Short mmCIF file of C-alpha atoms in Angstrom, two decimals:
data_model
loop_
_atom_site.label_atom_id
_atom_site.label_comp_id
_atom_site.label_asym_id
_atom_site.label_seq_id
_atom_site.Cartn_x
_atom_site.Cartn_y
_atom_site.Cartn_z
CA UNK J 30 17.71 18.35 1.64
CA UNK J 31 14.79 18.87 4.11
CA UNK J 32 17.04 20.98 6.39
CA UNK J 33 18.04 23.17 3.40
CA UNK J 34 14.22 23.77 2.87
CA UNK J 35 13.90 24.85 6.56
CA UNK J 36 12.13 21.64 7.53
CA UNK J 37 12.91 19.33 10.40
CA UNK J 38 15.30 16.53 9.52
CA UNK J 39 12.61 13.80 10.05
CA UNK J 40 9.61 13.91 7.79
CA UNK J 41 6.00 13.25 8.79
CA UNK J 42 3.59 11.00 7.11
CA UNK J 43 0.03 11.43 8.37
CA UNK J 44 -2.75 8.87 7.81
CA UNK J 45 -6.33 9.75 8.30
CA UNK J 46 -9.53 7.89 7.64
CA UNK J 47 -13.14 9.04 7.82
CA UNK J 48 -16.50 8.38 6.41
CA UNK J 49 -17.94 10.65 3.76
CA UNK J 50 -21.43 9.62 2.76
CA UNK J 51 -21.38 6.08 1.38
CA UNK J 52 -17.51 6.13 1.10
CA UNK J 53 -14.54 5.78 3.38
CA UNK J 54 -11.86 8.42 2.67
CA UNK J 55 -8.35 7.44 3.46
CA UNK J 56 -5.91 10.37 3.35
CA UNK J 57 -2.11 9.86 3.23
CA UNK J 58 -0.29 13.19 3.59
CA UNK J 59 3.46 13.96 3.84
CA UNK J 60 5.41 17.10 4.50
CA UNK J 61 8.06 16.41 1.86
CA UNK J 62 9.21 18.33 -1.25
CA UNK J 63 6.07 17.83 -3.15
CA UNK J 64 5.72 16.66 -6.73
CA UNK J 65 6.78 19.14 -9.33
CA UNK J 66 4.04 19.20 -12.11
CA UNK J 67 6.60 20.66 -14.66
CA UNK J 68 8.95 17.74 -14.18
CA UNK J 69 6.06 15.30 -14.49
CA UNK J 70 4.91 17.12 -17.59
CA UNK J 71 8.39 17.08 -19.19
CA UNK J 72 8.70 13.37 -18.57
CA UNK J 73 5.22 12.74 -20.12
CA UNK J 74 6.29 14.63 -23.24
CA UNK J 75 9.53 12.80 -23.35
CA UNK J 76 7.75 9.38 -23.14
CA UNK J 77 5.32 10.44 -25.82
CA UNK J 78 2.25 10.38 -23.55
CA UNK J 79 1.30 13.94 -24.55
CA UNK J 80 2.35 16.56 -26.90
CA UNK J 81 3.92 19.83 -25.68
CA UNK J 82 0.93 21.75 -27.00
CA UNK J 83 -1.62 19.66 -25.19
CA UNK J 84 0.45 19.79 -22.04
CA UNK J 85 0.07 23.59 -21.90
CA UNK J 86 -3.67 23.18 -21.70
CA UNK J 87 -3.53 20.85 -18.71
CA UNK J 88 -3.99 21.85 -15.10
CA UNK J 89 -1.38 20.94 -12.57
CA UNK J 90 -3.81 18.26 -11.18
CA UNK J 91 -4.34 16.78 -14.63
CA UNK J 92 -0.56 16.67 -15.17
CA UNK J 93 -0.13 14.75 -11.84
CA UNK J 94 -2.52 12.20 -13.21
CA UNK J 95 0.34 10.88 -15.39
CA UNK J 96 1.76 9.37 -12.18
CA UNK J 97 -1.03 6.78 -12.36
CA UNK J 98 0.03 5.35 -15.83
CA UNK J 99 1.79 2.01 -15.93
CA UNK J 100 5.56 2.43 -16.09
CA UNK J 101 5.55 6.15 -15.46
CA UNK J 102 8.40 7.49 -13.37
CA UNK J 103 10.24 10.74 -13.22
CA UNK J 104 13.34 9.17 -11.48
CA UNK J 105 16.36 9.09 -13.60
CA UNK J 106 18.08 6.18 -11.84
CA UNK J 107 16.18 3.06 -10.57
CA UNK J 108 16.63 2.04 -6.91
CA UNK J 109 15.08 -0.57 -4.69
CA UNK J 110 12.50 1.96 -3.60
CA UNK J 111 11.81 4.00 -6.69
CA UNK J 112 12.09 4.52 -10.35
CA UNK J 113 10.77 1.22 -11.63
CA UNK J 114 7.49 2.67 -12.73
CA UNK J 115 5.46 0.25 -10.65
CA UNK J 116 3.26 1.51 -7.95
CA UNK J 117 0.53 4.21 -8.35
CA UNK J 118 -0.89 2.48 -11.45
CA UNK J 119 -1.32 -0.63 -9.31
CA UNK J 120 -3.07 1.40 -6.61
CA UNK J 121 -5.50 2.97 -9.05
CA UNK J 122 -6.26 -0.32 -10.78
CA UNK J 123 -6.98 -2.18 -7.61
CA UNK J 124 -9.08 0.60 -6.18
CA UNK J 125 -11.15 0.67 -9.43
CA UNK J 126 -11.72 -3.10 -8.98
CA UNK J 127 -13.14 -2.27 -5.59
CA UNK J 128 -15.38 0.56 -7.02
CA UNK J 129 -13.03 2.96 -5.43
CA UNK J 130 -10.80 5.86 -6.64
CA UNK J 131 -7.56 7.68 -5.97
CA UNK J 132 -6.49 11.26 -6.42
CA UNK J 133 -3.35 13.22 -5.67
CA UNK J 134 -2.74 16.80 -4.67
CA UNK J 135 0.74 18.26 -4.27
CA UNK J 136 2.32 21.54 -3.41
CA UNK J 137 5.90 22.03 -4.35
CA UNK J 138 8.01 22.52 -1.24
CA UNK J 139 5.01 21.65 1.04
CA UNK J 140 4.15 18.00 0.50
CA UNK J 141 1.84 15.58 -1.18
CA UNK J 142 -1.66 14.28 -0.27
CA UNK J 143 -3.06 10.96 -1.68
CA UNK J 144 -6.85 10.57 -1.23
CA UNK J 145 -8.13 7.03 -1.43
CA UNK J 146 -11.87 6.50 -1.65
CA UNK J 147 -13.53 3.10 -1.03
CA UNK J 148 -17.23 2.09 -0.83
CA UNK J 149 -18.39 1.93 2.88
CA UNK J 150 -19.46 -1.68 2.19
CA UNK J 151 -15.74 -2.71 2.17
CA UNK J 152 -15.22 -1.19 5.57
CA UNK J 153 -17.84 -3.35 7.19
CA UNK J 154 -16.49 -6.55 5.90
CA UNK J 155 -16.26 -9.05 8.70
CA UNK J 156 -12.59 -10.16 9.19
CA UNK J 157 -10.49 -12.31 11.43
CA UNK J 158 -7.45 -10.22 12.64
CA UNK J 159 -4.21 -12.19 12.77
CA UNK J 160 -0.99 -10.81 14.26
CA UNK J 161 2.28 -11.90 12.63
CA UNK J 162 5.22 -10.55 14.61
CA UNK J 163 4.45 -6.84 14.82
CA UNK J 164 2.09 -6.74 11.77
CA UNK J 165 -1.66 -7.30 11.90
CA UNK J 166 -3.42 -8.82 8.91
CA UNK J 167 -7.23 -8.94 8.26
CA UNK J 168 -8.50 -12.23 6.76
CA UNK J 169 -12.02 -12.19 5.32
CA UNK J 170 -14.21 -14.31 7.54
CA UNK J 171 -15.84 -15.86 4.44
CA UNK J 172 -12.49 -17.61 3.90
CA UNK J 173 -12.21 -18.94 7.34
CA UNK J 174 -13.79 -22.31 8.04
CA UNK J 175 -12.70 -22.85 11.60
CA UNK J 176 -10.18 -21.54 14.19
CA UNK J 177 -8.37 -23.80 16.63
CA UNK J 178 -5.60 -23.44 19.28
CA UNK J 179 -2.47 -25.40 18.42
CA UNK J 180 -0.84 -27.64 21.00
CA UNK J 181 2.86 -27.99 20.48
CA UNK J 182 2.72 -31.96 20.80
CA UNK J 183 0.38 -32.10 17.79
CA UNK J 184 2.79 -30.30 15.40
CA UNK J 185 5.44 -32.08 13.42
CA UNK J 186 7.54 -31.39 10.19
CA UNK J 187 10.46 -29.52 8.79
CA UNK J 188 11.42 -25.89 9.31
CA UNK J 189 9.62 -24.71 6.12
CA UNK J 190 6.62 -27.00 5.90
CA UNK J 191 4.87 -28.30 8.97
CA UNK J 192 1.81 -30.32 9.79
CA UNK J 193 -0.80 -30.00 12.52
CA UNK J 194 -3.12 -32.78 13.70
CA UNK J 195 -6.61 -31.57 14.69
CA UNK J 196 -10.01 -33.46 14.88
CA UNK J 197 -8.54 -36.51 13.28
CA UNK J 198 -7.26 -34.57 10.20
CA UNK J 199 -3.86 -33.42 9.25
CA UNK J 200 -3.41 -29.80 8.21
CA UNK J 201 -0.25 -28.44 6.45
CA UNK J 202 1.05 -25.01 7.36
CA UNK J 203 4.26 -23.05 7.14
CA UNK J 204 6.24 -20.90 9.61
CA UNK J 205 5.17 -17.22 9.51
CA UNK J 206 8.59 -16.07 8.47
CA UNK J 207 8.51 -18.42 5.51
CA UNK J 208 5.06 -17.33 4.36
CA UNK J 209 5.23 -13.66 5.16
CA UNK J 210 8.38 -11.91 3.83
CA UNK J 211 7.96 -8.90 6.14
CA UNK J 212 8.29 -10.90 9.37
CA UNK J 213 11.71 -10.09 11.08
CA UNK J 214 14.09 -13.12 10.63
CA UNK J 215 14.69 -13.32 14.36
CA UNK J 216 11.01 -13.63 15.22
CA UNK J 217 10.36 -16.89 17.04
CA UNK J 218 6.58 -16.59 17.22
CA UNK J 219 4.82 -19.43 15.62
CA UNK J 220 1.00 -19.36 15.54
CA UNK J 221 -1.34 -21.18 13.23
#
């Protein structure tokens, strides 16, 4: 499909982040086919979200806003990756909880840009970075009481649930690949 449009076979997703005033702007941009506002509008009318008359008065950007409604999808057939109508509404809801916002711009045939805005105060939250296989997670420091290095002889337990003796206390923990579904199954790293 991309090649028919004169684009390289592999697509590009670009991620940018920068400070703008008292906000952090995160930009996610692709060079895909873009989102067709007419298709989004037809689906919105079909679902009864807007009348055809009202739709004619909306700008393309206002029409794209339907994407943020719960259950909205233009995909005809559901797959593991798309069509379930779960996604952008969750993004907007969670950003609003953080006093942030999300907006979308798209050019048919050129690609889509999603702009995420968050208060700067969230960007300066102190965190503990933890690497799980190839992924890095940020744990809020306010949730961390103490860190310690594990010694193999102090660990016991089954494959799924394990325990670790430290400072006269017993702590329960699980293997990373049991707790984090995105850790590759063959990963042998075990860190507490």
